[in-house]
Each structure stands twice: as structure tokens, then as C-alpha cells.
Short mmCIF file of C-alpha atoms and ligand atoms in Angstrom, two decimals:
data_model
loop_
_atom_site.label_atom_id
_atom_site.label_comp_id
_atom_site.label_asym_id
_atom_site.label_seq_id
_atom_site.Cartn_x
_atom_site.Cartn_y
_atom_site.Cartn_z
CA MET J 1 -16.49 25.28 6.59
CA ASP J 2 -13.99 25.66 9.42
CA CYS J 3 -12.26 24.27 12.70
CA LYS J 4 -10.29 25.56 15.23
CA LEU J 5 -7.46 23.57 15.11
CA ARG J 6 -6.52 25.15 12.00
CA ALA J 7 -6.23 28.20 13.21
CA LYS J 8 -3.39 26.38 15.59
CA ASN J 9 -1.56 25.18 12.44
CA CYS J 10 -2.51 22.24 12.63
CA GLY J 11 -2.34 21.74 8.74
CA GLY J 12 -4.18 18.13 8.15
CA CYS J 13 -7.05 20.06 5.93
CA PRO J 14 -5.19 22.43 3.55
CA LEU J 15 -8.19 22.70 1.44
CA LEU J 16 -10.47 23.18 4.04
CA GLY J 17 -11.23 26.98 3.88
CA LEU J 18 -13.02 25.86 -0.13
CA ASP J 19 -16.22 24.53 -1.13
CA TYR J 20 -16.23 20.66 -1.11
CA ALA J 21 -17.46 21.28 -4.09
CA GLU J 22 -14.58 23.38 -5.39
CA GLN J 23 -12.39 21.09 -3.78
CA LEU J 24 -13.66 18.09 -6.67
CA LYS J 25 -13.68 20.76 -8.79
CA GLN J 26 -10.27 21.54 -8.44
CA LYS J 27 -8.69 17.97 -8.20
CA GLU J 28 -10.80 16.90 -11.22
CA GLU J 29 -9.36 19.52 -13.08
CA LYS J 30 -5.61 18.43 -11.89
CA VAL J 31 -6.18 15.43 -13.48
CA ARG J 32 -7.56 16.16 -16.50
CA ALA J 33 -4.75 18.78 -16.30
CA LEU J 34 -2.02 16.05 -16.37
CA VAL J 35 -3.62 12.78 -17.97
CA GLY J 36 -6.36 14.41 -20.33
CA LYS J 37 -4.17 13.89 -23.52
CA TYR J 38 -4.43 10.03 -23.03
CA GLY J 39 -8.02 9.83 -22.98
CA PRO J 40 -11.52 10.99 -21.33
CA VAL J 41 -11.42 12.01 -17.97
CA HIS J 42 -15.15 11.35 -16.15
CA PRO J 43 -16.02 13.37 -12.89
CA ILE J 44 -14.54 12.72 -10.25
CA ARG J 45 -16.19 10.76 -7.60
CA GLY J 46 -16.94 12.33 -4.17
CA MET J 47 -18.04 11.89 -0.43
CA GLU J 48 -22.05 12.47 0.31
CA GLN J 49 -20.43 13.76 3.77
CA PRO J 50 -16.71 14.23 3.30
CA CYS J 51 -15.97 14.24 7.12
CA HIS J 52 -14.92 12.17 9.95
CA TYR J 53 -13.83 9.41 7.05
CA ARG J 54 -10.63 8.23 9.05
CA ASN J 55 -10.84 4.80 10.15
CA LYS J 56 -7.42 5.08 12.00
CA VAL J 57 -6.18 7.56 14.18
CA ILE J 58 -2.72 8.34 15.19
CA SER J 59 -2.51 10.25 18.65
CA THR J 60 0.63 11.11 20.10
CA PHE J 61 0.83 11.72 24.25
CA ALA J 62 2.46 15.06 25.90
CA THR J 63 2.21 16.83 28.92
CA GLY J 64 -0.77 19.30 28.81
CA TRP J 65 -1.86 21.81 31.39
CA GLY J 66 -1.34 21.12 35.18
CA GLY J 67 1.05 18.19 34.45
CA LYS J 68 -2.06 16.20 32.95
CA LEU J 69 -1.40 13.59 30.02
CA THR J 70 -3.10 14.96 26.84
CA SER J 71 -2.76 13.45 23.09
CA GLY J 72 -2.95 14.91 19.78
CA ILE J 73 -1.05 15.37 16.46
CA TYR J 74 1.87 17.47 15.81
CA ALA J 75 1.27 20.90 14.44
CA ALA J 76 2.49 21.28 11.08
CA ASN J 77 6.08 21.29 10.42
CA SER J 78 7.37 21.31 14.03
CA HIS J 79 7.72 18.71 16.90
CA LYS J 80 4.86 20.25 19.30
CA VAL J 81 2.68 18.09 19.77
CA LEU J 82 -1.28 20.30 19.51
CA PRO J 83 -4.16 18.53 21.46
CA VAL J 84 -6.37 17.39 19.77
CA GLU J 85 -10.22 16.57 21.41
CA SER J 86 -11.98 15.97 18.29
CA CYS J 87 -11.05 16.42 14.65
CA LEU J 88 -13.15 16.73 11.14
CA LEU J 89 -11.44 14.02 9.37
CA GLN J 90 -11.65 11.62 11.78
CA ASP J 91 -14.22 8.87 12.66
CA GLU J 92 -16.04 10.41 15.75
CA VAL J 93 -16.38 6.89 17.62
CA LEU J 94 -11.94 6.76 17.41
CA ASP J 95 -12.56 10.54 19.09
CA LYS J 96 -14.33 9.17 22.09
CA THR J 97 -12.18 5.97 22.27
CA MET J 98 -8.92 8.23 22.21
CA GLN J 99 -10.55 10.46 24.88
CA ALA J 100 -11.50 6.89 26.83
CA VAL J 101 -7.72 5.90 26.27
CA ARG J 102 -6.25 9.54 27.29
CA ALA J 103 -8.82 9.28 31.07
CA ALA J 104 -7.37 5.42 31.38
CA ALA J 105 -4.07 6.34 30.59
CA ASN J 106 -4.14 9.47 33.70
CA ALA J 107 -5.94 7.46 36.05
CA CYS J 108 -2.94 4.80 35.71
CA ARG J 109 -0.39 7.83 36.14
CA TYR J 110 1.20 7.10 33.15
CA GLN J 111 3.90 9.48 32.25
CA PRO J 112 4.14 10.64 28.49
CA TYR J 113 7.21 9.70 26.81
CA ASP J 114 9.64 13.06 26.69
CA GLU J 115 11.49 12.25 23.03
CA ASP J 116 14.18 14.79 23.85
CA LYS J 117 14.87 13.88 27.39
CA GLY J 118 14.28 9.85 26.51
CA THR J 119 11.68 9.72 29.80
CA GLY J 120 8.26 8.81 30.06
CA LEU J 121 6.39 5.76 29.14
CA VAL J 122 3.55 6.08 26.66
CA ARG J 123 4.71 7.47 23.06
CA HIS J 124 1.79 7.22 21.08
CA CYS J 125 -2.18 5.39 20.18
CA LEU J 126 -3.15 4.07 16.66
CA LEU J 127 -6.79 3.42 16.85
CA ARG J 128 -8.62 1.49 13.61
CA ARG J 129 -12.26 0.69 13.65
CA GLY J 130 -13.54 -1.55 11.20
CA VAL J 131 -16.02 0.67 9.82
CA ALA J 132 -18.65 -2.09 9.10
CA THR J 133 -18.37 -4.46 11.99
CA GLY J 134 -17.79 -1.88 14.66
CA GLN J 135 -14.65 -3.42 16.07
CA VAL J 136 -12.59 -0.73 17.10
CA MET J 137 -9.10 -1.62 18.17
CA VAL J 138 -6.25 0.13 20.43
CA VAL J 139 -2.31 0.02 20.32
CA LEU J 140 -0.82 1.76 23.14
CA VAL J 141 2.75 2.44 22.43
CA THR J 142 5.13 2.02 25.22
CA ALA J 143 8.45 3.49 25.37
CA GLN J 144 9.13 -0.08 28.09
CA PRO J 145 8.19 -2.99 27.95
CA VAL J 146 6.80 -3.08 31.28
CA LEU J 147 3.27 -1.41 31.52
CA PRO J 148 2.57 -1.28 34.86
CA GLY J 149 -0.95 -2.09 35.54
CA ALA J 150 -1.87 -3.11 32.90
CA LYS J 151 -4.63 -5.18 34.10
CA ASN J 152 -6.46 -1.67 35.37
CA PHE J 153 -5.69 0.22 32.44
CA VAL J 154 -7.88 -2.32 30.41
CA LYS J 155 -10.29 -2.25 32.65
CA ALA J 156 -10.91 1.51 33.30
CA LEU J 157 -9.84 1.70 29.09
CA LEU J 158 -13.23 -0.41 28.82
CA THR J 159 -15.67 1.49 31.60
CA GLU J 160 -14.68 4.79 30.30
CA ALA J 161 -15.13 3.65 26.63
CA ALA J 162 -18.24 2.25 27.38
CA GLN J 163 -19.87 5.46 29.21
CA ARG J 164 -19.14 7.33 26.04
CA GLY J 165 -20.52 5.11 23.90
CA VAL J 166 -18.17 2.91 22.77
CA ALA J 167 -19.80 -0.30 24.01
CA VAL J 168 -22.61 -2.33 22.83
CA THR J 169 -25.53 -1.79 19.86
CA THR J 170 -25.23 2.25 19.67
CA VAL J 171 -25.51 3.04 15.91
CA VAL J 172 -28.78 2.58 14.00
CA ARG J 173 -28.19 1.60 10.41
CA ASN J 174 -30.36 1.55 7.38
CA ILE J 175 -30.22 -1.40 5.26
CA TYR J 176 -31.85 -2.32 2.24
CA SER J 177 -32.20 -6.47 1.98
CA SER J 178 -32.25 -8.41 -1.42
CA LEU J 179 -35.90 -8.14 -1.36
CA ASN J 180 -36.01 -4.22 -1.01
CA HIS J 181 -37.59 -4.29 2.41
CA SER J 182 -35.87 -1.77 4.38
CA PHE J 183 -35.23 -2.85 8.07
CA LEU J 184 -33.01 -1.71 10.97
CA LEU J 185 -29.86 -3.36 12.12
CA LEU J 186 -28.43 -2.50 15.46
CA LEU J 187 -24.63 -2.22 15.02
CA GLY J 188 -22.31 -2.94 18.28
CA VAL J 189 -19.35 -0.60 18.02
CA THR J 190 -17.44 -1.82 20.61
CA VAL J 191 -13.18 -2.10 21.65
CA THR J 192 -12.87 -5.61 20.82
CA THR J 193 -8.95 -5.49 21.48
CA VAL J 194 -5.86 -4.04 23.30
CA VAL J 195 -2.56 -4.50 21.86
CA GLN J 196 0.82 -3.17 23.75
CA ASN J 197 3.31 -2.22 21.23
CA VAL J 198 6.58 -1.41 22.59
CA ASN J 199 9.14 1.00 20.36
CA SER J 200 12.00 2.19 22.52
CA ARG J 201 13.95 3.54 19.85
CA LYS J 202 14.79 7.74 18.95
CA THR J 203 12.87 7.35 15.90
CA SER J 204 9.71 9.40 14.37
CA VAL J 205 8.31 5.77 13.68
CA VAL J 206 5.38 5.35 15.18
CA LEU J 207 5.63 1.21 15.77
CA GLY J 208 8.00 -0.67 17.54
CA GLU J 209 9.00 -4.22 16.85
CA ALA J 210 7.44 -6.18 19.82
CA GLU J 211 3.73 -6.63 20.89
CA LYS J 212 1.71 -7.68 23.50
CA VAL J 213 -1.85 -8.38 22.97
CA LEU J 214 -3.79 -7.10 26.61
CA TYR J 215 -7.17 -7.78 25.30
CA GLY J 216 -9.10 -9.69 22.90
CA LYS J 217 -7.83 -11.10 19.82
CA GLY J 218 -4.75 -9.11 18.70
CA PHE J 219 -6.85 -7.78 15.56
CA ILE J 220 -9.99 -6.42 14.65
CA LEU J 221 -12.18 -7.39 11.21
CA ASP J 222 -13.65 -5.52 8.69
CA THR J 223 -15.71 -6.20 5.84
CA LEU J 224 -14.72 -4.42 2.35
CA CYS J 225 -16.22 -5.45 -1.06
CA GLY J 226 -17.98 -8.44 0.67
CA LYS J 227 -15.33 -9.87 1.64
CA THR J 228 -13.82 -9.87 5.12
CA TYR J 229 -10.58 -8.81 6.57
CA ALA J 230 -8.58 -9.58 9.76
CA ILE J 231 -6.58 -6.17 10.59
CA SER J 232 -3.84 -6.19 13.13
CA PRO J 233 -2.01 -3.25 14.10
CA ARG J 234 0.89 -3.07 11.48
CA SER J 235 -1.57 -4.15 8.61
CA PHE J 236 -1.89 -1.67 5.73
CA TYR J 237 -5.49 -0.66 5.33
CA GLN J 238 -6.83 1.71 3.19
CA ILE J 239 -8.13 4.62 5.63
CA ASN J 240 -11.61 5.54 3.86
CA HIS J 241 -13.85 2.64 3.58
CA ALA J 242 -16.76 4.09 1.89
CA GLN J 243 -14.73 5.41 -1.26
CA THR J 244 -12.20 2.72 -1.04
CA GLU J 245 -15.17 0.58 -2.27
CA VAL J 246 -16.06 3.12 -5.17
CA LEU J 247 -12.10 3.15 -6.56
CA TYR J 248 -12.40 -0.72 -5.41
CA GLY J 249 -15.98 -1.17 -7.78
CA LEU J 250 -14.48 0.96 -10.50
CA ALA J 251 -11.39 -0.85 -10.47
CA VAL J 252 -13.10 -4.19 -11.26
CA GLU J 253 -15.92 -3.15 -13.35
CA ALA J 254 -12.80 -1.70 -15.70
CA ALA J 255 -11.15 -4.98 -16.01
CA LYS J 256 -14.44 -6.74 -17.56
CA LEU J 257 -14.15 -10.04 -15.99
CA THR J 258 -15.49 -12.99 -17.09
CA GLY J 259 -14.26 -15.92 -15.23
CA LYS J 260 -11.67 -17.37 -17.43
CA GLU J 261 -8.91 -14.66 -16.98
CA VAL J 262 -5.55 -14.68 -14.94
CA VAL J 263 -5.06 -11.93 -13.22
CA LEU J 264 -1.76 -9.75 -11.42
CA ASP J 265 -2.28 -7.80 -8.76
CA ALA J 266 0.69 -5.91 -8.16
CA TYR J 267 1.69 -3.94 -5.42
CA CYS J 268 -1.16 -5.65 -3.96
CA GLY J 269 -0.51 -5.03 -0.20
CA ILE J 270 -3.19 -7.47 2.02
CA GLY J 271 -4.55 -8.42 -1.38
CA THR J 272 -8.13 -6.65 -1.47
CA ILE J 273 -8.35 -5.44 -5.07
CA GLY J 274 -7.24 -9.54 -6.17
CA LEU J 275 -9.50 -11.13 -3.54
CA THR J 276 -12.32 -8.14 -4.53
CA ALA J 277 -11.67 -9.64 -8.31
CA ALA J 278 -11.22 -13.33 -7.42
CA ASP J 279 -15.14 -14.79 -7.79
CA HIS J 280 -14.84 -13.00 -11.55
CA ALA J 281 -11.46 -14.78 -12.26
CA LYS J 282 -10.31 -18.02 -12.84
CA GLN J 283 -6.80 -17.11 -11.43
CA VAL J 284 -5.23 -14.51 -9.10
CA VAL J 285 -1.63 -13.47 -8.37
CA GLY J 286 -0.48 -10.92 -5.88
CA VAL J 287 2.52 -9.67 -5.16
CA GLU J 288 3.89 -6.87 -2.31
CA LEU J 289 7.28 -5.86 -0.73
CA ASN J 290 5.96 -5.93 2.22
CA ARG J 291 6.10 -9.26 3.90
CA ASP J 292 3.76 -8.75 6.59
CA ALA J 293 1.17 -7.51 4.31
CA VAL J 294 1.54 -10.88 1.98
CA GLN J 295 1.17 -12.56 5.28
CA ASP J 296 -2.13 -11.36 5.97
CA ALA J 297 -3.24 -11.25 2.28
CA ILE J 298 -2.71 -15.17 2.29
CA GLY J 299 -4.92 -15.13 5.79
CA ASN J 300 -7.59 -13.57 4.18
CA ALA J 301 -7.97 -15.29 0.70
CA ARG J 302 -7.92 -18.52 2.95
CA HIS J 303 -10.30 -17.00 5.41
CA ASN J 304 -12.69 -15.80 2.97
CA GLY J 305 -12.25 -19.63 0.77
CA VAL J 306 -10.83 -17.84 -1.61
CA LYS J 307 -8.68 -20.78 -3.47
CA ASN J 308 -7.70 -19.35 -6.57
CA ALA J 309 -5.55 -16.50 -5.55
CA ARG J 310 -1.73 -16.79 -4.60
CA PHE J 311 0.27 -13.80 -3.27
CA PHE J 312 3.99 -13.92 -3.44
CA ALA J 313 5.87 -11.29 -1.55
CA ALA J 314 8.85 -9.40 -4.01
CA ASP J 315 9.87 -6.17 -5.75
CA ALA J 316 7.15 -6.08 -8.15
CA THR J 317 9.61 -4.78 -11.17
CA ARG J 318 12.02 -7.53 -9.95
CA TRP J 319 8.93 -10.51 -9.80
CA ILE J 320 7.30 -9.28 -12.72
CA GLY J 321 10.60 -8.89 -14.89
CA GLU J 322 11.76 -12.65 -13.91
CA ALA J 323 7.61 -13.85 -14.91
CA ALA J 324 7.64 -12.17 -18.42
CA ALA J 325 10.82 -13.93 -19.24
CA ALA J 326 9.90 -16.60 -18.19
CA GLY J 327 6.70 -16.42 -20.86
CA GLU J 328 4.25 -16.17 -18.14
CA LYS J 329 1.16 -14.31 -19.22
CA ALA J 330 -2.09 -12.61 -17.83
CA ASP J 331 -5.34 -11.75 -19.01
CA VAL J 332 -5.83 -8.97 -16.89
CA ILE J 333 -3.15 -6.90 -14.44
CA PHE J 334 -4.13 -4.41 -11.84
CA MET J 335 -1.51 -2.52 -10.62
CA ASP J 336 -1.53 0.28 -7.36
CA PRO J 337 1.67 1.41 -7.03
CA PRO J 338 3.17 3.86 -3.80
CA ARG J 339 3.27 7.77 -4.75
CA GLU J 340 6.60 7.51 -7.04
CA GLY J 341 4.87 5.55 -9.23
CA SER J 342 5.82 2.03 -11.34
CA THR J 343 9.53 1.79 -12.65
CA PRO J 344 9.58 1.49 -16.77
CA GLU J 345 11.38 -2.17 -16.38
CA PHE J 346 8.28 -2.86 -14.72
CA LEU J 347 5.66 -1.19 -17.11
CA ALA J 348 8.11 -3.27 -20.60
CA SER J 349 7.34 -6.41 -18.55
CA VAL J 350 3.88 -5.43 -18.36
CA ALA J 351 3.83 -5.45 -21.90
CA ARG J 352 5.92 -8.44 -22.36
CA MET J 353 2.94 -10.66 -20.44
CA ALA J 354 0.32 -8.99 -23.35
CA PRO J 355 -2.70 -8.34 -21.24
CA LYS J 356 -5.53 -7.07 -22.76
CA ARG J 357 -6.92 -4.62 -20.01
CA VAL J 358 -4.50 -2.87 -17.28
CA VAL J 359 -5.96 -1.08 -14.82
CA TYR J 360 -4.12 1.37 -12.64
CA VAL J 361 -5.02 2.58 -9.36
CA SER J 362 -2.94 5.52 -8.62
CA CYS J 363 -2.77 7.59 -5.82
CA ASN J 364 -0.40 10.49 -7.53
CA PRO J 365 -1.45 11.48 -11.04
CA VAL J 366 1.53 13.04 -11.77
CA THR J 367 3.82 9.56 -11.83
CA LEU J 368 0.84 8.72 -13.02
CA ALA J 369 1.06 10.66 -16.68
CA ARG J 370 4.81 9.77 -16.67
CA ASP J 371 4.17 6.02 -16.46
CA LEU J 372 1.19 6.32 -19.33
CA ALA J 373 4.13 7.91 -21.50
CA THR J 374 5.22 4.76 -21.17
CA LEU J 375 2.63 2.65 -21.57
CA THR J 376 1.29 4.41 -24.55
CA LYS J 377 4.58 3.57 -26.29
CA LEU J 378 3.88 0.00 -25.42
CA GLY J 379 0.65 0.14 -27.53
CA TYR J 380 -1.12 0.50 -24.61
CA LYS J 381 -4.52 2.97 -25.18
CA ALA J 382 -6.26 4.90 -22.29
CA GLU J 383 -9.80 3.80 -22.10
CA GLY J 384 -10.88 6.46 -19.17
CA PHE J 385 -9.85 7.92 -16.01
CA THR J 386 -12.07 8.35 -13.24
CA PRO J 387 -10.38 10.30 -10.35
CA VAL J 388 -11.83 9.30 -6.86
CA ASP J 389 -11.71 11.64 -3.41
CA MET J 390 -10.54 9.17 -0.85
CA PHE J 391 -8.99 12.16 1.45
CA PRO J 392 -11.15 14.88 1.21
CA HIS J 393 -10.12 18.53 2.58
CA THR J 394 -6.61 17.05 1.62
CA GLU J 395 -4.76 17.85 -1.58
CA HIS J 396 -4.59 13.79 -2.42
CA VAL J 397 -6.75 12.26 -5.78
CA GLU J 398 -6.58 8.95 -6.39
CA THR J 399 -7.55 7.87 -10.20
CA VAL J 400 -8.48 4.81 -11.64
CA VAL J 401 -7.67 3.88 -15.25
CA LEU J 402 -8.29 1.20 -17.34
CA LEU J 403 -5.76 0.89 -20.46
CA SER J 404 -6.32 -1.51 -23.35
CA LYS J 405 -4.19 -3.19 -25.65
CA GLY J 406 -4.19 -1.58 -29.24
CA GLU J 407 -3.32 -3.26 -32.39
CA ILE J 408 0.32 -2.60 -33.03
CA ASP J 409 3.45 -4.81 -33.78
CA SER J 410 4.81 -6.16 -30.22
CA LYS J 411 8.37 -6.46 -31.91
CA LYS J 412 8.82 -2.51 -32.86
CA VAL J 413 7.38 -1.94 -30.01
CA ARG J 414 9.95 -4.21 -27.91
CA VAL J 415 12.68 -2.46 -30.05
CA GLU J 416 11.51 1.08 -30.19
CA PHE J 417 10.85 1.48 -26.26
CA SER J 418 13.97 -1.00 -24.96
CA LEU J 419 16.09 1.26 -27.27
CA GLU J 420 14.79 4.90 -26.87
CA ASP J 421 12.49 5.01 -23.67
CA MET J 422 14.29 2.65 -21.32
CA ASP J 423 16.03 4.82 -18.79
CA MET J 424 19.40 2.82 -18.48
CA SER J 425 21.18 4.56 -15.94
CA GLY J 426 20.00 2.58 -13.06
CA PHE J 427 22.86 0.27 -14.99
CA GLN J 428 25.59 2.58 -15.09
CA LYS J 429 26.93 0.48 -12.28
CA GLY J 430 26.79 -2.95 -13.93
CA ALA J 431 22.98 -4.84 -13.82
CA THR J 432 22.70 -7.37 -10.58
CA TYR J 433 22.98 -10.73 -10.74
CA GLU J 434 19.34 -11.36 -11.23
CA GLN J 435 19.09 -8.81 -14.17
CA ILE J 436 21.54 -10.85 -15.90
CA LYS J 437 19.43 -14.12 -15.45
CA ALA J 438 15.96 -12.76 -16.19
CA TYR J 439 17.93 -11.24 -19.39
CA VAL J 440 19.17 -14.13 -20.75
CA LEU J 441 16.03 -16.78 -19.83
CA GLU J 442 14.44 -14.44 -21.16
CA HIS J 443 16.36 -14.50 -24.45
CA THR J 444 18.35 -17.74 -25.15
CA GLY J 445 16.12 -19.59 -22.93
CA LEU J 446 19.32 -20.71 -20.58
CA LYS J 447 19.56 -20.64 -17.36
CA VAL J 448 22.54 -19.48 -15.52
CA SER J 449 23.60 -19.38 -12.27
CA SER J 450 25.65 -16.20 -10.46
CA LEU J 451 28.85 -18.05 -10.18
CA TYR J 452 28.94 -18.76 -14.35
CA ILE J 453 28.00 -14.62 -13.95
CA SER J 454 31.02 -14.27 -12.16
CA GLN J 455 33.07 -16.11 -14.37
CA ILE J 456 32.41 -14.58 -17.42
CA LYS J 457 32.65 -10.75 -15.17
CA ARG J 458 36.04 -11.93 -14.29
CA LYS J 459 36.88 -12.73 -17.65
CA CYS J 460 35.73 -9.21 -18.93
CA GLY J 461 37.75 -7.52 -16.04
CA LEU J 462 34.65 -6.38 -14.64
CA ASP J 463 34.66 -6.02 -10.84
CA VAL J 464 32.76 -9.39 -9.22
CA GLY J 465 30.88 -9.20 -5.80
CA GLN J 466 33.12 -10.71 -2.68
CA ASN J 467 31.13 -14.07 -2.73
CA TYR J 468 32.51 -14.82 -6.11
CA ASN J 469 36.16 -13.71 -5.98
CA LEU J 470 37.03 -17.10 -6.43
CA SER J 471 40.75 -18.28 -5.89
CA LYS J 472 42.96 -17.65 -8.26
CA LYS J 473 44.19 -21.18 -8.54
CA GLU J 474 41.28 -22.62 -11.02
CA ASP J 475 39.36 -25.51 -8.33
CA ALA J 476 38.87 -28.51 -10.56
CA LYS J 477 35.51 -29.09 -8.38
CA VAL J 478 34.06 -25.69 -9.37
CA PRO J 479 32.27 -26.41 -12.68
CA LYS J 480 32.79 -23.93 -15.97
CA CYS J 481 30.45 -21.97 -17.73
CA PRO J 482 29.72 -23.54 -20.99
CA PRO J 483 30.88 -21.56 -24.01
CA GLU J 484 26.93 -21.37 -25.15
CA LYS J 485 26.19 -19.65 -22.07
CA GLU J 486 29.08 -17.76 -21.73
CA ALA J 487 28.24 -15.94 -25.31
CA ALA J 488 24.57 -15.73 -23.62
CA ILE J 489 26.35 -13.76 -20.62
CA ARG J 490 28.57 -11.72 -22.73
CA ASP J 491 25.61 -10.84 -24.88
CA ALA J 492 23.54 -9.83 -21.79
CA LEU J 493 26.53 -7.37 -20.41
CA LYS J 494 26.57 -5.93 -23.63
CA TYR J 495 23.16 -5.42 -23.25
CA PHE J 496 23.74 -3.37 -19.97
CA GLN J 497 26.33 -1.99 -21.35
CA MET J 498 29.07 -2.99 -19.09
CA ILE J 499 31.37 -4.25 -21.71
N1 SAH O 501 -3.53 -2.42 -3.25
C1 SAH O 501 -3.45 -2.37 -2.01
C2 SAH O 501 -1.82 -1.60 -1.68
C3 SAH O 501 -1.57 0.06 -2.26
S1 SAH O 501 -0.46 0.89 -1.50
C4 SAH O 501 -4.53 -1.45 -1.43
O1 SAH O 501 -5.29 -1.00 -2.30
O2 SAH O 501 -4.81 -1.65 -0.13
C5 SAH O 501 0.98 0.60 -2.49
C6 SAH O 501 1.66 -1.04 -2.01
O3 SAH O 501 2.78 -1.04 -2.64
C7 SAH O 501 1.99 -0.96 -0.71
O4 SAH O 501 1.18 -2.18 0.44
C8 SAH O 501 3.49 -0.82 -0.91
O5 SAH O 501 4.23 -1.60 0.27
C9 SAH O 501 3.86 -1.63 -2.28
N2 SAH O 501 4.83 -1.33 -2.82
C10 SAH O 501 5.92 -0.61 -2.80
N3 SAH O 501 7.19 -0.58 -3.45
C11 SAH O 501 6.76 -1.67 -3.59
C12 SAH O 501 7.66 -2.36 -4.98
N4 SAH O 501 8.84 -1.96 -5.06
N5 SAH O 501 7.57 -3.94 -5.11
C13 SAH O 501 6.17 -4.01 -4.56
N6 SAH O 501 5.26 -3.62 -3.75
C14 SAH O 501 5.39 -2.30 -3.18
#
């Protein structure tokens, strides 16, 4: 398979020169080489049609031949825009929608933004399609808040899109009902919302902070594993719909839920794995760093009538550290960290929460292998790995692995792990107040305040944060740390090698 953009230094499909079967073989081998020693690697799950799987497109505007506005992607390692009419990876509906956006922008005489000179109006266009619903979102990113003739732009865009078949009832799907009779469903593919996003900063980040809905509701809906999700311009959403269903299906199946389990969905994004699992679990708790994603997760639970799921916006390591220190337990933990993988502290807290099963969904087999070395020492055994090809023609590979808790002396594991395997280098400048509090709570059951910690740090001659630099004259109104808490804090400072 080849693509004319490849010769022009596109860089988007580094594996395109390889037969798809060969690509799959190489990816499976890569996973086997990295993690095969921990357990069996099952055959990779590839796509039947490994093209046009991207349900999200970002196109950057530039000036083309004859001063006409054009758009495309940055060529590999450059800031030169390579015009793109169609792309092997992108959803074809979105290619057509992008043609309509360009035609409408040209009709409105919008000038492309020039990042060197800082002139021009339109910077990028972000498109998303709800594959299961057919709804298409257009986000026009502008350098200034005013979009002259915005109404005319929307009108022209909808007309141009309709002319290219991105209108109503155009796709015919063959769906099987529960009775196994096949019937035809006419599925509409329509631009249902147009949003203006304002990004006036000199940055390579695509989206700015301000948004204005020009048409429709400002979000689209999509259905994934039987649940409906609202996707707004900034939401994180998996880009390969078909393979995400395969991936989540494998993850939830591996968890062997019976309806009685307390489930943690760590690094949960907009809550998709946890919400897919919620019907088969007693309680789902999701944790995610990105606040917008957590807002989406809470909304998604509500709109799908899921009452047994809660979501928290927090750093996963910190959150699980506090939960484990407070004696919280989980029956199953799903974890789906970013490419950097997880942290030793997170994994140690996983072991303390003592789940029977851990389902690790990884987008980077290198960091997966690193984290498995730790989880194995903590008493978890990899039952089997399934690689999933979420991104054909690229080097990326996703992997689902089920880990089960073996019969192991948990006290021994804790001591061996904390002394020999815990990377303490992060604590050289001292643990944070939250880490000290978590340690004290776990080891003594005592709750200590930041004020008490600062008092003891000062007694030990340690630097305390400015906020806690109290006056030298001890103020009678300031409570003093009681001796038992002082001893506990000193123990924590010793543990973190601060004294
Ligand atoms: N499980 C989700 C998201 C996976 S992507 C899905 O399948 O869609 C990884 C997620 O980890 C992202 O949403 C990212 O925001 C989040 N993340 C990154 N660092 C984190 C941290 N330190 N604590 C919690 N979440 C984090």
C-alpha cells in the first residue's frame, strides 16, 4: 500500500511500506520480546479494514497556490504545512467535511494565520465524528475572537458539506438484531455542531481557552460499548472506535466481574473503561488528573443512568497513596496510564489495596515491562497479554494484561519492596507534606496537620515552605504538635531520608 503524501515527507504512516499482516507480526513480536518472560502473549488483535480509522482530524491552514487558502498537516520534523485532500488514516467523512470547511472559508475570504508574522485569522480546524451516531463536529480555531460573517460561514459550510454527502441518511449499515434477522439501517452523517475556538497565543498547542458555539449544541454524541458519550472540543476520546471496543471488551472480560466488586479505574479519562464495567460491578471509582475529563466522566455517568460510579480529579499516585493509607481496598483495579507508564509509588499502593485482579491497559510496552517488574515483585502474576492494534501503519501498539494476586506473604513483599526497589531519588529534596501525612496515617493511624509537620521540620533544622515559616516568638494561639504526633512525624522524616 502506498500514499502520495509519503513521498512529500508526511511521516504519518511509518509502517505503510509493510504489508499489514507483517506489521501485526512485528508488533506482536515487539510485545513478546518486552514482556513475554512474564506470561503468554496471545495473538494480536488487528483490524479487518486497517484504513480510515481516525475519528479525529486536525488540519492546519496555510496559503496555497494563487494565494488560496489550503489546509493539511505539518510535514515530518518541520513547520511547513503539507496540503491534505484525503488521508489513508482519516475517516473519509472527515476528509469531505474538511473540503467543505476550506470551501466555506475561501468563500468568506478568511486568511490563514501566519505563525511567523502573527497575521491572519484561521489557524486550525479540528473535526470529530461520532462513528456510531454519524454526528460530526467542526471546531474552527481562530487567532482573534471576532469571526466576521460567522453566520454566513456556518451556512456555507453546511451547504458545502451537504453537497459532499455529509448531510443526512447516506450510509447504509447492516445490523443484526437480537433475533438474528438482518435489517438495514439508514444512518445519518451530519455536521451537527460548529464551534469557534479562540487561540491568540504564540504556541503549537492547537486549542485556546475561549469557545463560542456557532451552531448546534457544542458537542457530539457517540456510543461505545453500549454507553453514550458527549464529546466536546477538548474531551479526550479514543480515536479508533472499532478497536477501542475490542480493547475495552478484552479489559472488562479479563476483570471477570460478578457484580459484587469494588473497582478502581485509574487514569480514567472521561470514564469510559469504568462506565463499561459499571453494569457488572458493585461500585466503580475513577481517578484522573485532567479536570475537564473528570467533569465529562461525571456527566457521562449521569446521562447513562450509572449510579454506582464516582470520579475524582487528582494525581493517580497521590490519590491511591492516600486511599491505601486510609485502609481502602479494591477487588479489581483497571489502570490505563499515559506513555510514561505508572510510578513505583502507585504500584506499591495498588498492592496495599490488595485487589484480586489488576487489568493493565498499556499504550507503551516499554513502560509496561518496567511496571511489570515491580508488580511481579509485589506478588502479582501476569496471566496473559493481548496486543491490540489501535493505530495501524504507525509504530504504536496497545496491550491488555491481566494480573492476578498469587499466594504470597504480603508483609515480606512490603519490606522487600520498600527497602530494595522503591526509587527514593524523588525524595532527595524531601517528601511533600501530603506524602508525610499519608505515611503517618498509614503507620500510626494519626492525622497530622501541615502546621505540625512544619514545626517538627523546623526542630530538625530542615527548610520549611514559606507558608509555614512562623514567627520566632511562639504565638500562644498556635497549637503545638503533641509528643506522639511528633514521634510519628520524625519517623516519617527518617523514612524519607530527610533526617
Ligand atoms: N482510560 C482512558 C484514558 C487513557 S489515556 C481511556 O481509555 O480513554 C491516559 C489518561 O491518564 C489521560 O486521560 C491522562 O489525562 C491521564 N493522566 C496522565 N497522568 C496522570 C496522573 N498523574 N494521574 C492521573 N491521571 C493521569
